[in-house]
Short mmCIF file of C-alpha atoms and ligand atoms in Angstrom, two decimals:
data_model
loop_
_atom_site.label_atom_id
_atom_site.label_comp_id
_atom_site.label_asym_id
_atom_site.label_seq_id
_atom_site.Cartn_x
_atom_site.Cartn_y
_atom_site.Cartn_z
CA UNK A 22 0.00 0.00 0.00
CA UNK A 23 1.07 3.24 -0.85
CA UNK A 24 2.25 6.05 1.49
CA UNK A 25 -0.53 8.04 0.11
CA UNK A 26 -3.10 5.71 1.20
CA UNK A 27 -2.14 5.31 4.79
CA UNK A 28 -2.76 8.16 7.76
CA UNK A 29 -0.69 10.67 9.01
CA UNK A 30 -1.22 8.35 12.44
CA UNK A 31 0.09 5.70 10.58
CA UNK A 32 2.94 6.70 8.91
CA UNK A 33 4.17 8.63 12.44
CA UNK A 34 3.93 5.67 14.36
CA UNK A 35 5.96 3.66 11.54
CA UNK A 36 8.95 6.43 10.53
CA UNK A 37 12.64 5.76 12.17
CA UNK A 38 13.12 9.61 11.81
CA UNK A 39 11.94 11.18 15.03
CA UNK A 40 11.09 14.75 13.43
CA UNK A 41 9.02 13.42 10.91
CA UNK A 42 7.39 11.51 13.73
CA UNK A 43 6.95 14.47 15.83
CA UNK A 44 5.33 16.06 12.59
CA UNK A 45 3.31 13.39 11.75
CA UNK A 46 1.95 13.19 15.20
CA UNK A 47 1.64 17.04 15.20
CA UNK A 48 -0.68 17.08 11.93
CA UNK A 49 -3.00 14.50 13.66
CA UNK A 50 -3.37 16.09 16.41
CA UNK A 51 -4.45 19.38 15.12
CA UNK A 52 -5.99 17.94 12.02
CA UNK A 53 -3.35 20.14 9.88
CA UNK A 54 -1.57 19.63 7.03
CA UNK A 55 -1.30 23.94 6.26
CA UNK A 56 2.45 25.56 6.71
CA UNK A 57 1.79 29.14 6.68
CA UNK A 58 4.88 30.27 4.66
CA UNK A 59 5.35 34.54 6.39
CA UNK A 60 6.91 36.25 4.54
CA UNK A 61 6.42 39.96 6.73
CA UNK A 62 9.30 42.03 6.90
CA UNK A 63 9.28 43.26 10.70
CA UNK A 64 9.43 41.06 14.37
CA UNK A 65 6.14 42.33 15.09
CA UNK A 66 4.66 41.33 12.23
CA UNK A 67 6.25 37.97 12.01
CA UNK A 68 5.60 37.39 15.77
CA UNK A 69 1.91 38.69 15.77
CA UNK A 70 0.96 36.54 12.48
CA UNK A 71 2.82 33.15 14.32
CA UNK A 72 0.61 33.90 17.54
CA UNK A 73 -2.68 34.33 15.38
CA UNK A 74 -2.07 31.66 12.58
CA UNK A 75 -0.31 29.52 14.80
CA UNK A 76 -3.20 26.95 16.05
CA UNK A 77 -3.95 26.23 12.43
CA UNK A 78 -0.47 25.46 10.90
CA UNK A 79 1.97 22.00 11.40
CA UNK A 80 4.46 24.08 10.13
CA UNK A 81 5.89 28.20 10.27
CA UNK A 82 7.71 28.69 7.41
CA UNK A 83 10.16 31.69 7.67
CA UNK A 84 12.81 33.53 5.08
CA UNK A 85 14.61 35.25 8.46
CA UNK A 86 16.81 37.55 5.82
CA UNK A 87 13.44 39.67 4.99
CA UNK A 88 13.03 40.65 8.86
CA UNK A 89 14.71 43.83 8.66
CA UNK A 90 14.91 43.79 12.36
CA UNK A 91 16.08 40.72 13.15
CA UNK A 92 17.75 39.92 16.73
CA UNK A 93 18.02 36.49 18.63
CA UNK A 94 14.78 38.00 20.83
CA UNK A 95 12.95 37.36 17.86
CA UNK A 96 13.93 33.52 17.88
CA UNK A 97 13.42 33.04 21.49
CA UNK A 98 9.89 34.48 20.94
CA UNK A 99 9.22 32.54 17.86
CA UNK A 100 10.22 28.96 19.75
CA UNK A 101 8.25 29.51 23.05
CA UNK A 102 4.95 30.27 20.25
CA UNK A 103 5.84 27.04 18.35
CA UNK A 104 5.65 25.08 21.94
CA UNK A 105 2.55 27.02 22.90
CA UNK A 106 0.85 26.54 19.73
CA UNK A 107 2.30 23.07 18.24
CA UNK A 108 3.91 23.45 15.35
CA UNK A 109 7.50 23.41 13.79
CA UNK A 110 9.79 26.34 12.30
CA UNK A 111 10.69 25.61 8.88
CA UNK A 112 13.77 28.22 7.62
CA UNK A 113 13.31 28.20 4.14
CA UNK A 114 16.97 29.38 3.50
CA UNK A 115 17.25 27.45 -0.01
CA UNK A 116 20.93 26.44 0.94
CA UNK A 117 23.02 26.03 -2.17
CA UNK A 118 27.19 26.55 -2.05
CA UNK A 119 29.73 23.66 -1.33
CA UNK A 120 29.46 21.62 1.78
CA UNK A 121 31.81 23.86 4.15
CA UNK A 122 30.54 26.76 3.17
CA UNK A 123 26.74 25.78 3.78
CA UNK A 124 28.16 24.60 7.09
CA UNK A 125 29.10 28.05 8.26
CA UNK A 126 25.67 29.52 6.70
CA UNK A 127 23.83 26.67 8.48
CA UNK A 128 25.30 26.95 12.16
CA UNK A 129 27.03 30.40 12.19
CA UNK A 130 26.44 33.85 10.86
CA UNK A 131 23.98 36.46 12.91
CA UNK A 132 21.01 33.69 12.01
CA UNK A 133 22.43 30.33 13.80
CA UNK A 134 19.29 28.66 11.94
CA UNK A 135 20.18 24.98 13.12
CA UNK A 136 19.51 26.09 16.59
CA UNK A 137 15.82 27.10 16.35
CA UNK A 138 15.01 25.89 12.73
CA UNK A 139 13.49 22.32 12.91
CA UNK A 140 13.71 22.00 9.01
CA UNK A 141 15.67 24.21 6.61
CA UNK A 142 16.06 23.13 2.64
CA UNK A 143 18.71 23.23 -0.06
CA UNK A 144 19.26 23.13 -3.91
CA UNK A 145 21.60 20.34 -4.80
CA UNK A 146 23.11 21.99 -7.40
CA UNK A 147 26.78 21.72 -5.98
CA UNK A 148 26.09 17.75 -5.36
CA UNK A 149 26.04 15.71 -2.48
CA UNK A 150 28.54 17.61 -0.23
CA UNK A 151 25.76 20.16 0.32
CA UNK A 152 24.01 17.82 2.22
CA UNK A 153 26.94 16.00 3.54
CA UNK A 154 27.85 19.55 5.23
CA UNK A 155 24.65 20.70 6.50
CA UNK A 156 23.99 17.16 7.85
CA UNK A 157 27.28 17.45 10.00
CA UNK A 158 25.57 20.49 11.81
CA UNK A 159 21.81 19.53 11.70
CA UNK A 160 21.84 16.24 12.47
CA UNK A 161 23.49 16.46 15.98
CA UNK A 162 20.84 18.61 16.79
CA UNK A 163 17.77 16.43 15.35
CA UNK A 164 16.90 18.91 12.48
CA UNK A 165 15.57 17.83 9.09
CA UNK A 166 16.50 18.82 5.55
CA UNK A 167 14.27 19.51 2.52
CA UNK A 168 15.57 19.22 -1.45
CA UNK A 169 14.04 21.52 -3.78
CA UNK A 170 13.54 18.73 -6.39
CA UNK A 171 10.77 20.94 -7.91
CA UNK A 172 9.62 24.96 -7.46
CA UNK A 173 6.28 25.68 -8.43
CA UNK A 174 7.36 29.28 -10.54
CA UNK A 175 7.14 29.70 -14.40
CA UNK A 176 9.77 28.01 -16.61
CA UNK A 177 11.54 26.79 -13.77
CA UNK A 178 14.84 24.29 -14.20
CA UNK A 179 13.88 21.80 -11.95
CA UNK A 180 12.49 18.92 -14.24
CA UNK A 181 13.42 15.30 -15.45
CA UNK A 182 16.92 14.05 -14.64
CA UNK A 183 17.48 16.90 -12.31
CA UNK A 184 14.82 16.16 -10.06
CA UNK A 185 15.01 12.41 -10.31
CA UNK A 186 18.78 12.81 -9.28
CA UNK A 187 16.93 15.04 -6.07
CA UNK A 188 15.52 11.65 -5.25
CA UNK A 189 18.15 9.58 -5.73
CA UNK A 190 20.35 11.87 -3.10
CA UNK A 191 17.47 11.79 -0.53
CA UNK A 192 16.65 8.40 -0.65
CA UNK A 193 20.52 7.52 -0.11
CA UNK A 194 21.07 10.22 2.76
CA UNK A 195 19.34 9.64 6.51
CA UNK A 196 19.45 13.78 7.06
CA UNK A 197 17.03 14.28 4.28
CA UNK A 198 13.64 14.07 5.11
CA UNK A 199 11.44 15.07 2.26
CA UNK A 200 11.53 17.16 -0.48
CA UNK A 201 9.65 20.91 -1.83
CA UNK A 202 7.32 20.10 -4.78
CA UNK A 203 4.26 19.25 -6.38
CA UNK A 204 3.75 15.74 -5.89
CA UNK A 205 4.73 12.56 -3.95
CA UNK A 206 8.42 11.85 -5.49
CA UNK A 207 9.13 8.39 -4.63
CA UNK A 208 7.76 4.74 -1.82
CA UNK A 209 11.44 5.09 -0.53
CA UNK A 210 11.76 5.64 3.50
CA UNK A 211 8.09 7.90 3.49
CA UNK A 212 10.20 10.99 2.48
CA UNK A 213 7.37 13.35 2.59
CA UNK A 214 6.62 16.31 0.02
CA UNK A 215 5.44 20.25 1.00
CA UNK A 216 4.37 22.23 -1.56
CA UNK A 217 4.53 25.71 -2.34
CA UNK A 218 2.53 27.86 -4.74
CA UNK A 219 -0.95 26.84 -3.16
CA UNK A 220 -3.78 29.35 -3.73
CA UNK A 221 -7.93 28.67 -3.58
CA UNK A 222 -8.31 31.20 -5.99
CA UNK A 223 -5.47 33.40 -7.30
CA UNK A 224 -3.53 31.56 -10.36
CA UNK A 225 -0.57 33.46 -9.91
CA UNK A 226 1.27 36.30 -9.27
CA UNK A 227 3.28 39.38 -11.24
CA UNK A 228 6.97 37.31 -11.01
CA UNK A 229 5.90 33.80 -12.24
CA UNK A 230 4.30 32.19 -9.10
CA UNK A 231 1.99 29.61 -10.20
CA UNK A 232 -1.09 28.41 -7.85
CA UNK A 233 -2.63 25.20 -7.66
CA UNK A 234 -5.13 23.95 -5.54
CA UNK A 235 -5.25 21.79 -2.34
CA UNK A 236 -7.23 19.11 -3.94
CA UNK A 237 -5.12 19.10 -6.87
CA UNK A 238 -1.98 18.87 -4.71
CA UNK A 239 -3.13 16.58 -1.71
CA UNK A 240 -5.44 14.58 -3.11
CA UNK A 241 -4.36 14.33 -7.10
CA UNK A 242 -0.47 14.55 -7.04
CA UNK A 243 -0.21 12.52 -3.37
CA UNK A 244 1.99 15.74 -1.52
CA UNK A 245 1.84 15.97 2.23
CA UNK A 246 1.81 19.22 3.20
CA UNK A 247 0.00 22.82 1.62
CA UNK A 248 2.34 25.58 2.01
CA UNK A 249 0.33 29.34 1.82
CA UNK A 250 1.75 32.78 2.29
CA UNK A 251 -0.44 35.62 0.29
CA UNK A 252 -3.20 33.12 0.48
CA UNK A 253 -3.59 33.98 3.80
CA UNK A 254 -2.31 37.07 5.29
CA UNK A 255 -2.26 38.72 1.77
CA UNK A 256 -3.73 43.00 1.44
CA UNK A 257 -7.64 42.59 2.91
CA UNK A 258 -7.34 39.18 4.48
CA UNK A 259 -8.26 38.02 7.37
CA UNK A 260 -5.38 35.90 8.54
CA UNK A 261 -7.81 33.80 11.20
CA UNK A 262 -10.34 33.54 8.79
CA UNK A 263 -8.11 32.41 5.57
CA UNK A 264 -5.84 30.02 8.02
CA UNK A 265 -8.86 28.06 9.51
CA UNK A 266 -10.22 27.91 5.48
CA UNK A 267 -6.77 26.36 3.92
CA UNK A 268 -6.74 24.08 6.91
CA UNK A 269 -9.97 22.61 5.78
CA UNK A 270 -9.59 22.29 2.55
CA UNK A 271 -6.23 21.03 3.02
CA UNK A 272 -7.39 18.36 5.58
CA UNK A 273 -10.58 17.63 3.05
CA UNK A 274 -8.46 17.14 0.07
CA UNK A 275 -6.60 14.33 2.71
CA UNK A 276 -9.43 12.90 3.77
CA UNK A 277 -10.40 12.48 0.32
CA UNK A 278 -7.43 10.96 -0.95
CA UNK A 279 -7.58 8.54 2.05
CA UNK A 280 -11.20 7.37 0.48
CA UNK A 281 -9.82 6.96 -2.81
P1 BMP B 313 2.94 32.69 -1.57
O1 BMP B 313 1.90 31.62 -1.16
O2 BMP B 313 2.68 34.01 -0.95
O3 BMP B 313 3.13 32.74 -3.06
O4 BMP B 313 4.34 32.23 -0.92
C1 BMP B 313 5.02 31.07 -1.33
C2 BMP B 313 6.21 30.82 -0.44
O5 BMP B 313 6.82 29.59 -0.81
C3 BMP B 313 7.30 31.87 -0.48
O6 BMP B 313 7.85 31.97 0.82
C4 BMP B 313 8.35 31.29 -1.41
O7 BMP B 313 9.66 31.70 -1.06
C5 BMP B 313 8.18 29.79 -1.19
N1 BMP B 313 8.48 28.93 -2.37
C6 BMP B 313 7.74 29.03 -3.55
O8 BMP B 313 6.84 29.85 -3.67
N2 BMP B 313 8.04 28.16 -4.58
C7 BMP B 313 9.01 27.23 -4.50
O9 BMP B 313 9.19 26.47 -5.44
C8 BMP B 313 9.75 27.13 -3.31
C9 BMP B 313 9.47 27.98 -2.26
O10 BMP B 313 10.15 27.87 -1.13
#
């Protein structure tokens, strides 16, 4: 039986990674598969949108470099809301230099995203020693890595050998736990998929974003997890509001593949 076919539940209790587990259990719990990707460009903001849209998400996705006023405060905060809410802090930092390099980036550097970042991705352009070197800071600490065998924007390179080569690197390396794109890539070790570019209405935006549905993602193309920034907290939204909407059709478009 297919990955696709079983339950969150399921697959938790069954996974030897014990992030994934923790996430697994997490989307169960609150009946969740949204990440809420922020993308605000102040502490306040970031902060105030985690607190509100925080009860509806499995997963905060953050680009830290956009907070203009960044300061280790600001992580401190963001970690006591994912504890008091339940979710996990995805730093979508799109690694992509040689291994020792990403090492520094990873660990070092005014950010120190493996210390508060449960799951951080990378392009794997440079080859294997990308994930060789972040693994050699990340996994120590229990963290979880992401390959961008896909990106949901307009003529992007991402495609055929290139991505199949994405899956060939994650199945062979224990750090990696998944990948970013628009469908389930591969049966191998339940390496789980969370998709950008989700939108119930808009079909895209002025610099080649593509949307796609929930349904079309979840249910359709098998991916785990709906990943929605303007969707939700985009100019006359009600954050609340749109949050508690993608979580439902998000959770719908599971329960619908489940009956398949
Ligand atoms: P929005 O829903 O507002 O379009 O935001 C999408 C988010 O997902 C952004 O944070 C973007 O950096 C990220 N993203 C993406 O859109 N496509 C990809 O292929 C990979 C991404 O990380």
């Amino acid at each position: 039986v297919s990955y696709s076919q079983m339950t969150y539940a399921q697959r938790g209790e069954q996974h030897s990674h014990p992030l994934v587990k923790q996430l697994f259990a997490t989307m169960e719990r609150k009946k969740s598969n949204l990440s809420l990707a922020a993308d605000v460009s102040t502490k306040a903001e970031l902060l105030g949108l985690a607190d509100k849209v925080g009860p509806y998400v499995c997963v905060f996705k953050t680009h830290v470099d956009v907070i203009s006023d960044f300061d280790s405060d600001l992580v401190d905060q963001l970690a006591a809301l994912a504890a008091k809410h339940d979710f996990l802090i995805f730093e979508d930092r799109k690694f992509a230099d040689i291994g020792n390099t990403v090492k520094l980036q990873y660990g070092g550097g005014m950010y120190r995203i493996a210390d508060w970042a449960h799951i951080t991705n990378c392009h794997v352009i440079p080859g294997e020693g990308i994930i060789q070197g972040l693994a050699e800071v990340g996994m120590p600490k229990g963290r979880g890595l992401l390959l961008l065998a896909e990106m949901s924007s307009k003529g992007m390179l991402a495609t055929g050998a290139y991505t199949e080569k994405n899956v060939d690197m994650a199945i062979a390396n224990e750090f990696v736990i998944g990948f970013i794109g628009s469908r389930r890539f591969t049966e191998e070790r339940d390496l789980i998929t969370m998709t950008p570019g989700v939108g119930l209405h808009a079909s895209g935006d002025a610099l080649g974003q593509q949307y796609r549905t929930p349904e079309m993602i979840v249910t359709e193309n098998g991916s785990d997890i709906i990943i929605v920034g303007r969707g939700i907290y985009g100019a006359g939204k009600d954050p609340i509001a749109e949050a508690q909407r993608y979580r439902e059709a998000g959770w719908n478009a599971y329960l619908k593949r489940l009956a398949q």
